PDB file of C-alpha atoms in Angstrom:
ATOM      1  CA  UNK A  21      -9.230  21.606  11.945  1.00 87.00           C
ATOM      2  CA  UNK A  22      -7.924  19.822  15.163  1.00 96.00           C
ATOM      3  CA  UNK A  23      -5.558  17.369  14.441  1.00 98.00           C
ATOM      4  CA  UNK A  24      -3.249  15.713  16.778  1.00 98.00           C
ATOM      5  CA  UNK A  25       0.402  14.609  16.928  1.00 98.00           C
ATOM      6  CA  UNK A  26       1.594  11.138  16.429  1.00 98.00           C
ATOM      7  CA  UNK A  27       0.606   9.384  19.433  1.00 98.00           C
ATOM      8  CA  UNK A  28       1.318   5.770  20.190  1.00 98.00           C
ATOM      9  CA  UNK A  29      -1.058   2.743  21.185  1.00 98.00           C
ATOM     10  CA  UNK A  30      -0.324  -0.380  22.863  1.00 98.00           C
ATOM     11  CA  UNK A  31      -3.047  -2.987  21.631  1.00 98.00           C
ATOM     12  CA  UNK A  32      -1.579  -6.496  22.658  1.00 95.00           C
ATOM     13  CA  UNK A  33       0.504  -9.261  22.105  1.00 94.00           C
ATOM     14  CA  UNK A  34       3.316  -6.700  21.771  1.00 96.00           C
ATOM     15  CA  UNK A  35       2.209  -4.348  19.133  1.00 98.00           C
ATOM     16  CA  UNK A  36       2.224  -0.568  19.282  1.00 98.00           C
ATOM     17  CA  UNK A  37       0.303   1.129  16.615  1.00 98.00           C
ATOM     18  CA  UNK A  38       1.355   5.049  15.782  1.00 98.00           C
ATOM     19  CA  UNK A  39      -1.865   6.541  15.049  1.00 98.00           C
ATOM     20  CA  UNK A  40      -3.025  10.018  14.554  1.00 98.00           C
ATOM     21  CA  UNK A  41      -6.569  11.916  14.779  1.00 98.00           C
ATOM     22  CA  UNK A  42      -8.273  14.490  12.871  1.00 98.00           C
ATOM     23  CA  UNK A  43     -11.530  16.306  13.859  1.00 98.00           C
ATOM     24  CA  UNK A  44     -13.729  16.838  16.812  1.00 98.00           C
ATOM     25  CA  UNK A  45     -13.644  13.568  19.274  1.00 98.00           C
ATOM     26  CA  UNK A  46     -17.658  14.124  19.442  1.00 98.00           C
ATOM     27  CA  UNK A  47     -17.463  12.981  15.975  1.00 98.00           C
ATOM     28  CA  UNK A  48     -18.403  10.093  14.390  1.00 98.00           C
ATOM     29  CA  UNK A  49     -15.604   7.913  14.352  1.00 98.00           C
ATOM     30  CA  UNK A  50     -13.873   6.825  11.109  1.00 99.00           C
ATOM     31  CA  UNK A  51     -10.741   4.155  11.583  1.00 99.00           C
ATOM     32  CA  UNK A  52      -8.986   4.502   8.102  1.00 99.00           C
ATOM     33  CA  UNK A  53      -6.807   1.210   7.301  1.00 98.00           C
ATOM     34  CA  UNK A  54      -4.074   1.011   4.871  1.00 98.00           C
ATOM     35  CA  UNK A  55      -3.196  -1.268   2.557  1.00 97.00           C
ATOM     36  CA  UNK A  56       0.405  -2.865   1.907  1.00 96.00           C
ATOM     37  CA  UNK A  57       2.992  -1.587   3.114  1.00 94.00           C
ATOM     38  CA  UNK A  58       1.089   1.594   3.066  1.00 95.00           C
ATOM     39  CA  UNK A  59       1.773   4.068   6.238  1.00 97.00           C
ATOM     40  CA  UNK A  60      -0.992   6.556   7.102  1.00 98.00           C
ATOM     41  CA  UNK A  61       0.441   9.156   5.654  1.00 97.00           C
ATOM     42  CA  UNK A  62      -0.638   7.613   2.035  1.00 98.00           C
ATOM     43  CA  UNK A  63      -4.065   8.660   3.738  1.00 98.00           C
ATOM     44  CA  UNK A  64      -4.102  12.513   2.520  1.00 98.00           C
ATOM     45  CA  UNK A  65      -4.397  14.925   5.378  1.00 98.00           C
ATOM     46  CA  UNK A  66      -6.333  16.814   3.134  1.00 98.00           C
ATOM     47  CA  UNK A  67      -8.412  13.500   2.524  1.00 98.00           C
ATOM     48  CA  UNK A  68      -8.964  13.464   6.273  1.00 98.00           C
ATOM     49  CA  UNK A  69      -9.858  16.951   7.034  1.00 98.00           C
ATOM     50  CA  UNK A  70     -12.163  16.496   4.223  1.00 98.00           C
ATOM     51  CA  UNK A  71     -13.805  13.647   6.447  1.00 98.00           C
ATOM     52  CA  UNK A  72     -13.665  15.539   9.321  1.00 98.00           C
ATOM     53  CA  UNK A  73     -15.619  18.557   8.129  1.00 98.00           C
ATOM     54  CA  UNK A  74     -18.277  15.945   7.122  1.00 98.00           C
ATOM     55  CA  UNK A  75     -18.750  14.673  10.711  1.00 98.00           C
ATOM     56  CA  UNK A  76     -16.140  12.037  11.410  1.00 98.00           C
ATOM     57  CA  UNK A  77     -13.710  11.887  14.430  1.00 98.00           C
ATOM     58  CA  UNK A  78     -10.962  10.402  12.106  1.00 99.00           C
ATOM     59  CA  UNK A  79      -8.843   7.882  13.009  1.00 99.00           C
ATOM     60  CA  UNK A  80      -5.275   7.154  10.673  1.00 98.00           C
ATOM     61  CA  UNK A  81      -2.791   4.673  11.813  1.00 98.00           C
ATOM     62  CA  UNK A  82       0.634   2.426  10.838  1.00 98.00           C
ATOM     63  CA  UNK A  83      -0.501  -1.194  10.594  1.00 98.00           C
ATOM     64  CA  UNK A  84       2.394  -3.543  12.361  1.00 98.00           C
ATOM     65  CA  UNK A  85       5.602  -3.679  10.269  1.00 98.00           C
ATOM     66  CA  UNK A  86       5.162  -0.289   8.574  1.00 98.00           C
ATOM     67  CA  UNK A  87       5.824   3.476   9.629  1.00 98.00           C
ATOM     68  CA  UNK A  88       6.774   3.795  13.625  1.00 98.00           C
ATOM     69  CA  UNK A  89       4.299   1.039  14.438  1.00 98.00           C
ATOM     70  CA  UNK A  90       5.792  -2.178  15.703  1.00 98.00           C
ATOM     71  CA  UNK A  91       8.231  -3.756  13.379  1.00 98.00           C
ATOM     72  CA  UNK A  92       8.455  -7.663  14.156  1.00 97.00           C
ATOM     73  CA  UNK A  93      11.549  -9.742  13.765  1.00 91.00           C
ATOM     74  CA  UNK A  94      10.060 -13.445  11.052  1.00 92.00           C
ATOM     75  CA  UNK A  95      11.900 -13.295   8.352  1.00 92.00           C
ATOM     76  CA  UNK A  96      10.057 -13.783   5.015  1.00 93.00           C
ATOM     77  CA  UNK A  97      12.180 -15.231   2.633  1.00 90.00           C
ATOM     78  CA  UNK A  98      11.000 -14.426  -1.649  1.00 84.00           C
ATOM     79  CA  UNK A  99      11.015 -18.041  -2.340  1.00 90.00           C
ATOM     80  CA  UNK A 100       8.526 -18.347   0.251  1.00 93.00           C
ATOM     81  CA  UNK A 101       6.309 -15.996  -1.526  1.00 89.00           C
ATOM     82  CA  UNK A 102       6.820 -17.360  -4.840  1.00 87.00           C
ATOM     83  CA  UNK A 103       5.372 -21.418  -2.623  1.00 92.00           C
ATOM     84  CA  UNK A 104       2.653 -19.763  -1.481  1.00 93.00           C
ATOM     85  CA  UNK A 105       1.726 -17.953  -4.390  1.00 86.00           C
ATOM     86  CA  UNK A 106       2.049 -21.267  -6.169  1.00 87.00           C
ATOM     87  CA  UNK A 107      -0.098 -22.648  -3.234  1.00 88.00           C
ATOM     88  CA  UNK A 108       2.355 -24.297  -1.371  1.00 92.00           C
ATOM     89  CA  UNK A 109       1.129 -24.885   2.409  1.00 91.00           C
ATOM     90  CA  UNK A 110       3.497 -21.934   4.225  1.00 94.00           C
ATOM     91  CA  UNK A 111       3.423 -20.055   7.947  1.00 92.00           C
ATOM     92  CA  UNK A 112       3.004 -17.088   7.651  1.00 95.00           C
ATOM     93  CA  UNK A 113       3.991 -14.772  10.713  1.00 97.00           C
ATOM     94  CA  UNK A 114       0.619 -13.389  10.997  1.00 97.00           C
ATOM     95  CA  UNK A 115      -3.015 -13.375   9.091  1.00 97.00           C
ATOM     96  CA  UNK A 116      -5.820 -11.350   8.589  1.00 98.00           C
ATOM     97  CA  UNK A 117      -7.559 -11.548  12.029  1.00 98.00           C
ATOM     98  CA  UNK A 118      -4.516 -10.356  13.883  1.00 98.00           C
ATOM     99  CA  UNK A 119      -4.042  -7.312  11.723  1.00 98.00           C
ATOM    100  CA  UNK A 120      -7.730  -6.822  12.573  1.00 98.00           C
ATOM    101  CA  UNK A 121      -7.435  -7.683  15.871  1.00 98.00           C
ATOM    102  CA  UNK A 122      -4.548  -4.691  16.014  1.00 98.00           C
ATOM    103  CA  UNK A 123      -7.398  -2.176  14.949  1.00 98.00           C
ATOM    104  CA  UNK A 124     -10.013  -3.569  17.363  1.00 98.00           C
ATOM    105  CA  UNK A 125      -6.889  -2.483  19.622  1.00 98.00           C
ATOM    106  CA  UNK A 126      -6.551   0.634  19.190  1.00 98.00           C
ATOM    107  CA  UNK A 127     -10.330   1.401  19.041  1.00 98.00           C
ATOM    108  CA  UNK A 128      -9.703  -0.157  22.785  1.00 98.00           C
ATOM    109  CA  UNK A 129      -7.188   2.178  23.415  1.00 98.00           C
ATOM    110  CA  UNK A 130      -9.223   4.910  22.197  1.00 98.00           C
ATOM    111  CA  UNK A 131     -12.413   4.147  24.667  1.00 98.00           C
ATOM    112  CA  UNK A 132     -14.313   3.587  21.348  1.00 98.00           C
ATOM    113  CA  UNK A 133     -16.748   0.435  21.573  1.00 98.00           C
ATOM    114  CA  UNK A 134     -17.392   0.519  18.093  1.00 98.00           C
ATOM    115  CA  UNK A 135     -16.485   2.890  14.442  1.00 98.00           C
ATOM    116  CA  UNK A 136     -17.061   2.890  11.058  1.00 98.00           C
ATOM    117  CA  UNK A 137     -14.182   1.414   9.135  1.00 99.00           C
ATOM    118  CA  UNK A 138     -12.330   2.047   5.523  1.00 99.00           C
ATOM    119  CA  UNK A 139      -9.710   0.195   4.169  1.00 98.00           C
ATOM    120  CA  UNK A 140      -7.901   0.130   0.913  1.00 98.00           C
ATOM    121  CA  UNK A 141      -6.478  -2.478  -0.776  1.00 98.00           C
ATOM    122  CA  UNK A 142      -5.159  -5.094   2.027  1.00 98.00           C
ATOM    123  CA  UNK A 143      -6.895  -2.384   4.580  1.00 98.00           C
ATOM    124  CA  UNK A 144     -10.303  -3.277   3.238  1.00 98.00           C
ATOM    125  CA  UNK A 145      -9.031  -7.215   3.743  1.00 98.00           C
ATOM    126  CA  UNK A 146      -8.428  -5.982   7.111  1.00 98.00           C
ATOM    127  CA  UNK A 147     -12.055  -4.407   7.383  1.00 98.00           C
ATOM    128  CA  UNK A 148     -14.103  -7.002   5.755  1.00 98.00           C
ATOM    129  CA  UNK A 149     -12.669  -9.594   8.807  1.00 98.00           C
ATOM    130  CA  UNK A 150     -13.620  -7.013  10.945  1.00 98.00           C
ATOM    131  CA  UNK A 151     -16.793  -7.003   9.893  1.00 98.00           C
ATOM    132  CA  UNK A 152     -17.216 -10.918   9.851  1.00 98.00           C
ATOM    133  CA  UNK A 153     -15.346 -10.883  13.545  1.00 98.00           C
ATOM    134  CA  UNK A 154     -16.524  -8.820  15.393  1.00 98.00           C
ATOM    135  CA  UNK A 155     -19.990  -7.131  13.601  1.00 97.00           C
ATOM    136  CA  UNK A 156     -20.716  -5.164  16.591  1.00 97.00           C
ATOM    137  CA  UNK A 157     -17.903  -2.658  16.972  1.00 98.00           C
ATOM    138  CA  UNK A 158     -18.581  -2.035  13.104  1.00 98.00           C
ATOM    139  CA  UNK A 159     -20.754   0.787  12.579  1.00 98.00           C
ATOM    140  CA  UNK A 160     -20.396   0.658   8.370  1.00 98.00           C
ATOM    141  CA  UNK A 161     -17.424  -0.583   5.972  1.00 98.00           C
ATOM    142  CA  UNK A 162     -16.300   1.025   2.841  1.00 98.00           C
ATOM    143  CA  UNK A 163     -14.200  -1.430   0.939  1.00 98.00           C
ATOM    144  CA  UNK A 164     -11.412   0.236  -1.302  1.00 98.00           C
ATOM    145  CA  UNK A 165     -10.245  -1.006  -4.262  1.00 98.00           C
ATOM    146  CA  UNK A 166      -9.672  -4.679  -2.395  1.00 98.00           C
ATOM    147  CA  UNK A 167     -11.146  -8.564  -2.550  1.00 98.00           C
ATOM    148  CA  UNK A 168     -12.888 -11.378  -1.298  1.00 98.00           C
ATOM    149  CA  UNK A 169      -9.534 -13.669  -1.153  1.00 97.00           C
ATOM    150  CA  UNK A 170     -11.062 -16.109  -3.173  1.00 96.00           C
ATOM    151  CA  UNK A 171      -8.010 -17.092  -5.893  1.00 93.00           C
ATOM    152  CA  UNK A 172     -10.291 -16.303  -8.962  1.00 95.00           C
ATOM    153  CA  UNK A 173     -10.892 -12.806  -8.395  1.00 97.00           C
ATOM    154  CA  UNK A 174      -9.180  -9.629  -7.463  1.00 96.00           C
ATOM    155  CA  UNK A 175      -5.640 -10.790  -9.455  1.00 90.00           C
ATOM    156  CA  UNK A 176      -2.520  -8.578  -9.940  1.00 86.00           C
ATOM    157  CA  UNK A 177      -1.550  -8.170 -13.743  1.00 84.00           C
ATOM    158  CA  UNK A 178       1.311 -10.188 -14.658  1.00 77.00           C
ATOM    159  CA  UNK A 179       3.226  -7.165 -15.450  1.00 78.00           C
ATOM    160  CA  UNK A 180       3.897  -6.156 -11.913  1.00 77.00           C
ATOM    161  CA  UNK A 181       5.088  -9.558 -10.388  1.00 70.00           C
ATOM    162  CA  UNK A 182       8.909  -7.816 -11.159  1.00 72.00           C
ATOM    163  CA  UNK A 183       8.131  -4.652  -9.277  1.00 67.00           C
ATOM    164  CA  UNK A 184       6.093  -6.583  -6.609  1.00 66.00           C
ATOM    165  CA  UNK A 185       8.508  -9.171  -6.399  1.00 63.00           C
ATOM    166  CA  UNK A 186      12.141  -7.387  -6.977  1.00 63.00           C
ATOM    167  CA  UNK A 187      14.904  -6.145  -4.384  1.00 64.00           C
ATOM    168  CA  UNK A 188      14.753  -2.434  -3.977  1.00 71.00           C
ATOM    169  CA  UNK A 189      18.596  -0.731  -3.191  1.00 77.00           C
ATOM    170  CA  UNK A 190      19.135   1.154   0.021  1.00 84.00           C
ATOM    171  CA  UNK A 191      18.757   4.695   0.661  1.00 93.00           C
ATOM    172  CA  UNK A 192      16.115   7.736   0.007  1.00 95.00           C
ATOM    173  CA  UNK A 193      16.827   8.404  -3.210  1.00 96.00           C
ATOM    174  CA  UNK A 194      16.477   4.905  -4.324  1.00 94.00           C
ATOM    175  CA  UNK A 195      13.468   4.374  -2.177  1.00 93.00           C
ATOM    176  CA  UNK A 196      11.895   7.484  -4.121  1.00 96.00           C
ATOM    177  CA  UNK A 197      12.714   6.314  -7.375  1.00 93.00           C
ATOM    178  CA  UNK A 198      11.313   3.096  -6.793  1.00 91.00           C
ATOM    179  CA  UNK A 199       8.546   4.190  -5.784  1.00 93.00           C
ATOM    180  CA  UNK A 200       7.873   6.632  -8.590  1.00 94.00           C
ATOM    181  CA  UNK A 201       8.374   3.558 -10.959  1.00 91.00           C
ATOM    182  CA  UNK A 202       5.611   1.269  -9.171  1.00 91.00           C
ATOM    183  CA  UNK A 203       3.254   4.519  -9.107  1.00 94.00           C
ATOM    184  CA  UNK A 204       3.987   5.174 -12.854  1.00 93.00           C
ATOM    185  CA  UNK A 205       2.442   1.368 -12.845  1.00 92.00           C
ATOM    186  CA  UNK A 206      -0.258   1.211 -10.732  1.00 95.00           C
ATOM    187  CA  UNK A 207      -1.798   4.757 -10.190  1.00 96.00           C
ATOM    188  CA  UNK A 208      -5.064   5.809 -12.550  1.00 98.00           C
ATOM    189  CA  UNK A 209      -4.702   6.594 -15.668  1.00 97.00           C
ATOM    190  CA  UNK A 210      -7.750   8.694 -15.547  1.00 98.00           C
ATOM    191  CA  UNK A 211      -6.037  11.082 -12.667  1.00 98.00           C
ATOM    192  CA  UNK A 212      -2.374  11.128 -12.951  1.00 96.00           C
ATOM    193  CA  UNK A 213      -0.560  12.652  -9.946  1.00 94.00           C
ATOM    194  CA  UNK A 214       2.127  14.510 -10.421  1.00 95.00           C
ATOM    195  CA  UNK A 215       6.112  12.880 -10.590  1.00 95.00           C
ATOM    196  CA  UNK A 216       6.284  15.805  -7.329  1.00 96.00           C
ATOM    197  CA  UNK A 217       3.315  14.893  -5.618  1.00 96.00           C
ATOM    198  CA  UNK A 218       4.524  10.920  -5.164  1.00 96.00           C
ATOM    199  CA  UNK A 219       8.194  11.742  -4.722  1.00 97.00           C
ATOM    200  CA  UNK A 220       6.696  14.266  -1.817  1.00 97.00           C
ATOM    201  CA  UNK A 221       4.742  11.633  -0.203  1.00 97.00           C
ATOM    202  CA  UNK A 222       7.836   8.744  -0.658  1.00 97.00           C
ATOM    203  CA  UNK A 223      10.535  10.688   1.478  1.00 97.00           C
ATOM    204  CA  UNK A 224       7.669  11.272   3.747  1.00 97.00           C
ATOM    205  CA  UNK A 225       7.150   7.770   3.647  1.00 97.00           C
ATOM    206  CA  UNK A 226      10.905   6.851   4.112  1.00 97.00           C
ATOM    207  CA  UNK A 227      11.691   9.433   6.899  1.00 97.00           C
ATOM    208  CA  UNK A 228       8.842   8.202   8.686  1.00 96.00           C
ATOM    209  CA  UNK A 229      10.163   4.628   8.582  1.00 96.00           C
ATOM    210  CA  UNK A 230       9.993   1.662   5.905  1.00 95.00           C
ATOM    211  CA  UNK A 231      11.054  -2.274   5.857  1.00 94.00           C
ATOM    212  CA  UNK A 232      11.446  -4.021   3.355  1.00 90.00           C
ATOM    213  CA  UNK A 233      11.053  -7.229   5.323  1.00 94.00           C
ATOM    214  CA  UNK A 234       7.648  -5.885   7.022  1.00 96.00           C
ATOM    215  CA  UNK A 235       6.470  -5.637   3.075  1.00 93.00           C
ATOM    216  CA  UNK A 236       7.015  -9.322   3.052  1.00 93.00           C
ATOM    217  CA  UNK A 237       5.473 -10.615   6.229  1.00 96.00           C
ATOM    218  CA  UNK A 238       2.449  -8.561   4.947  1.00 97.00           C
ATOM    219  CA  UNK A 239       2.478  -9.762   1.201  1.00 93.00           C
ATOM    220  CA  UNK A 240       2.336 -12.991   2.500  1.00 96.00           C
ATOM    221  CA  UNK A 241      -0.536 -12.334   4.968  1.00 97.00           C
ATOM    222  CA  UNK A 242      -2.464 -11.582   1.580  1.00 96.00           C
ATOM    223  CA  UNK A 243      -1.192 -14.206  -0.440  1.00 94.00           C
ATOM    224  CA  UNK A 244      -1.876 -16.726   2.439  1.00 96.00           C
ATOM    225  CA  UNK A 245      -5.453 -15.644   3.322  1.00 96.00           C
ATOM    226  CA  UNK A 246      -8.328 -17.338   2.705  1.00 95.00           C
ATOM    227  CA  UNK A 247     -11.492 -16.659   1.041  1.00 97.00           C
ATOM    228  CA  UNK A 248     -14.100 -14.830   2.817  1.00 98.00           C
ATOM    229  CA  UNK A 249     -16.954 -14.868   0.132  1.00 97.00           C
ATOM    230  CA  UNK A 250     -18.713 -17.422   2.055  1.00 98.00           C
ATOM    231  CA  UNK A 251     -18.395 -15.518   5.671  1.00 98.00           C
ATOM    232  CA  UNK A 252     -19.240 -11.772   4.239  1.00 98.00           C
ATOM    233  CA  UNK A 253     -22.389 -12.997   3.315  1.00 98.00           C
ATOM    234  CA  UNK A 254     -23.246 -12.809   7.141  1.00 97.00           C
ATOM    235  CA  UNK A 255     -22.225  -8.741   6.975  1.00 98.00           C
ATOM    236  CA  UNK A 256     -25.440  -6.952   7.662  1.00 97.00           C
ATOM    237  CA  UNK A 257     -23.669  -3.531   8.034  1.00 98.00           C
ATOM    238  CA  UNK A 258     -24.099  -0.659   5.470  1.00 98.00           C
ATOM    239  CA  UNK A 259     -21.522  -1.303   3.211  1.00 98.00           C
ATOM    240  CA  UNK A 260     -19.890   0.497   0.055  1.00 98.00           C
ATOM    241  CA  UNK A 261     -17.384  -0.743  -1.967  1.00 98.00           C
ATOM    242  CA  UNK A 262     -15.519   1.119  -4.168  1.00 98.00           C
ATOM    243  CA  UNK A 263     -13.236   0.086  -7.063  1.00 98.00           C
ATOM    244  CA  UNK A 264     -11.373   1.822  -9.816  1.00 98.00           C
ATOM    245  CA  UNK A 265     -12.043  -0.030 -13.527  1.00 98.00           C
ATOM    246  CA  UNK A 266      -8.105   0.894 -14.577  1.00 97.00           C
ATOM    247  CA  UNK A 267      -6.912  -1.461 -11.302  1.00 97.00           C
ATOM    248  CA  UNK A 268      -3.593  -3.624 -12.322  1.00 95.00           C
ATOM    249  CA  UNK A 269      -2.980  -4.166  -8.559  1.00 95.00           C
ATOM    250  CA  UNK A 270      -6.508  -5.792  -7.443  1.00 97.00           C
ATOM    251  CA  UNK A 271      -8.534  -6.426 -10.590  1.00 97.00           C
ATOM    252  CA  UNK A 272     -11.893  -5.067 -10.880  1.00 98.00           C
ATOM    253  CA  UNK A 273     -13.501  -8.561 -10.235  1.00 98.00           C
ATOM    254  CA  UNK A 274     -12.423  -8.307  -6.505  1.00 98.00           C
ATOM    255  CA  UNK A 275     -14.654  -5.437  -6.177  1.00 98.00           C
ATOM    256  CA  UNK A 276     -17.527  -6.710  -7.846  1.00 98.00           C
ATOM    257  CA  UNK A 277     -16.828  -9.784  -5.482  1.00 98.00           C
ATOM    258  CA  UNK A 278     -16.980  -8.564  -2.512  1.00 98.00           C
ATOM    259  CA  UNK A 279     -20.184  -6.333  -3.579  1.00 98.00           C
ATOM    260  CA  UNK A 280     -21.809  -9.443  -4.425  1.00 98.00           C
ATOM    261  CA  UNK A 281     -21.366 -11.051  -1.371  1.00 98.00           C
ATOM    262  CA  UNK A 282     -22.379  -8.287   1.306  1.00 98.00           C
ATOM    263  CA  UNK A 283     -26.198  -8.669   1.246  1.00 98.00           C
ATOM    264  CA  UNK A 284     -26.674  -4.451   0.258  1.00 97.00           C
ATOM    265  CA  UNK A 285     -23.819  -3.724  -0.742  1.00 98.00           C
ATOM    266  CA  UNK A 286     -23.432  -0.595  -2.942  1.00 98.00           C
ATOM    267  CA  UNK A 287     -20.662  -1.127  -5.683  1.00 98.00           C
ATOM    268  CA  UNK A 288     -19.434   2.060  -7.026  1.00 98.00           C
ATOM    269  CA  UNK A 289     -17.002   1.705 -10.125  1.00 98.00           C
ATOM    270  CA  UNK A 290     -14.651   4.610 -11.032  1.00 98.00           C
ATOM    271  CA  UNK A 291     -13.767   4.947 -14.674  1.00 98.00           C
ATOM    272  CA  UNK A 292      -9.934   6.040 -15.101  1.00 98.00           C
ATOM    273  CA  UNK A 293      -9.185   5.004 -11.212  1.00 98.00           C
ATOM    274  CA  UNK A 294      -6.449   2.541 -10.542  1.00 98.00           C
ATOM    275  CA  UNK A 295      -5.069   1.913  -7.384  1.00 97.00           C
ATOM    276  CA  UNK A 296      -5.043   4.916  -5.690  1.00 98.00           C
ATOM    277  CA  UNK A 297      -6.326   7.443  -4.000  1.00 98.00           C
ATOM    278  CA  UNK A 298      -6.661  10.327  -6.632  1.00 97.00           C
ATOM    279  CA  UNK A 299      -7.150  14.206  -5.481  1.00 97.00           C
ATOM    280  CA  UNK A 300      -9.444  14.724  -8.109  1.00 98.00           C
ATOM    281  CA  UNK A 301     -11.618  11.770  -6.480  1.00 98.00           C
ATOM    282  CA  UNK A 302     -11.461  13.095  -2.696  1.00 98.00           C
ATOM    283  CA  UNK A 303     -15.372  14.373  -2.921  1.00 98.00           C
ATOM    284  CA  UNK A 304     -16.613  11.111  -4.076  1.00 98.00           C
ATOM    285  CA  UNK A 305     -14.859   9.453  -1.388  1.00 98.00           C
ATOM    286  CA  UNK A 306     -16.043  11.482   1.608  1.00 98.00           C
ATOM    287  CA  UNK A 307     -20.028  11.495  -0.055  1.00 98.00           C
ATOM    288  CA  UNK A 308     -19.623   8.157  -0.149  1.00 98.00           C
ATOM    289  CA  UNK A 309     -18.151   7.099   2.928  1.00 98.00           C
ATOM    290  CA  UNK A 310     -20.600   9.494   4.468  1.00 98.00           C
ATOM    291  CA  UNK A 311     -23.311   8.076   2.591  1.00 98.00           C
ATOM    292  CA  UNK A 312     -22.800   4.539   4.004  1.00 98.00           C
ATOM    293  CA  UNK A 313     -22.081   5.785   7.506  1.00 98.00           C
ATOM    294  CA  UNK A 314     -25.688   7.648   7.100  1.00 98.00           C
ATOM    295  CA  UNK A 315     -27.206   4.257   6.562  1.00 97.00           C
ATOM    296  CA  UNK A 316     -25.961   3.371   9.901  1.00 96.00           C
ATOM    297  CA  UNK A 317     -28.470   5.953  11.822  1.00 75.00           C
TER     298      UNK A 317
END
């Protein structure tokens, strides 16, 4: 399976995105977007190759302030956070539209006039604006486990505002316990992976780069969004969205959302699936990413 190196993209206003490609370039091309504070390695190579075998050029990247991408310099303080959550008027360093803008980029960069697009979590934000912004470079959208932005839907269980919200101590071995604890909280109960299998892909994760202060500028690019449940209803692109029913991160609701609002939409709901991507779920992912992108032709 051809697969390339790390390879960097400039995509304006002084952003570099560190992307990487799997599959034939004559494929149909797949830009996968991750959610927060989630580097493209959280995308499983085997995941990828998976999509590549089923006719996808596949496209993984670092969104701004995570992995090698660009890391920018706003500081994001937690009591900010904790205004805007409360719905305090805030600036936030960036929104929505730039972090799509940032994939439009590198779909420049790559000579590619137009992909199909999946994002998970804040990566399916990411994809829905695409979608609303620019519906002509988006061939279909598969919407992971994500929401609308609208307040009332898609909420985080009150149980994780300490881990979401808490300081994390320096160094790899605290990063990797850390983030065994969070994954203890948020993965699916249905398809537990294994205390190896997310320490594995944490120092991964921390070699490759993380910052706590990029985590921020990001959470508050969610928290400060605003709803697009009025604008997806002009999405006329085959769309999927998929959501697990054991979600504590982005509750169910945000799912059914956003399916509601795409005229078409097919919502698929995953007993046992929280927020993750489980092994165990790869097949249904590629069918139905596949599926969607079929609906395209």
């Amino acid at each position: 399976m051809p697969r390339s190196e790390e390879l960097f993209a400039p995509v304006g206003n002084g952003i570099e995105l560190c992307y990487q490609t799997f599959g034939d370039p004559d494929g149909d091309p797949l830009l996968l977007v991750m959610g927060l504070g989630g580097p493209m390695n959280w995308w499983d190579p085997e995941l990828c190759e998976a999509l590549a075998r089923a006719g996808f050029y596949v496209i993984r990247y670092d969104n701004r302030d995570t992995g090698r991408s660009t890391l920018l310099g706003a500081r994001v303080s937690r009591a900010t956070l904790i205004r805007a959550f409360a719905g305090a008027r805030v600036r936030a360093p960036y929104d929505m539209r730039d972090l799509a803008e940032d994939a439009f980029g590198l779909l420049d960069h790559l000579g590619l006039p137009a992909a199909h697009v999946a994002g998970v979590s804040m990566g399916g934000m990411i994809v829905q604006t695409m979608a609303i912004t620019h519906p002509a470079r988006v061939l279909s959208m598969t919407s992971i486990m994500s929401t609308t932005g609208k307040r009332t839907v898609g909420w985080q269980h009150p149980s994780l505002f300490p881990a979401l919200l808490g300081g994390r101590r320096p160094g790899r071995a605290a990063y990797v316990r850390s983030s065994v604890a969070v994954w203890t909280l948020i993965g699916s109960p249905g398809f537990p992976q294994s205390r190896e299998e997310v320490e594995n892909r944490a120092g991964e994760t921390y070699d490759r780069g993380v910052s706590a202060e990029g985590v921020l500028r990001q959470m508050l690019a969610v928290i400060t969004q605003s709803s697009r449940s009025e604008r997806l209803r002009s999405v006329r692109v085959p769309t999927l969205v998929i959501h697990g029913l054991a979600d504590k991160m982005v509750h169910v609701s945000g799912g059914r959302a956003t399916a509601a609002a795409v005229p078409g939409a097919e919502l698929l709901l995953i007993d046992g699936m929280g927020h993750d991507l489980p092994r165990e779920l790869f097949g249904t992912f590629v069918a139905g990413i596949r599926r969607t992108a079929d609906r395209a032709t």
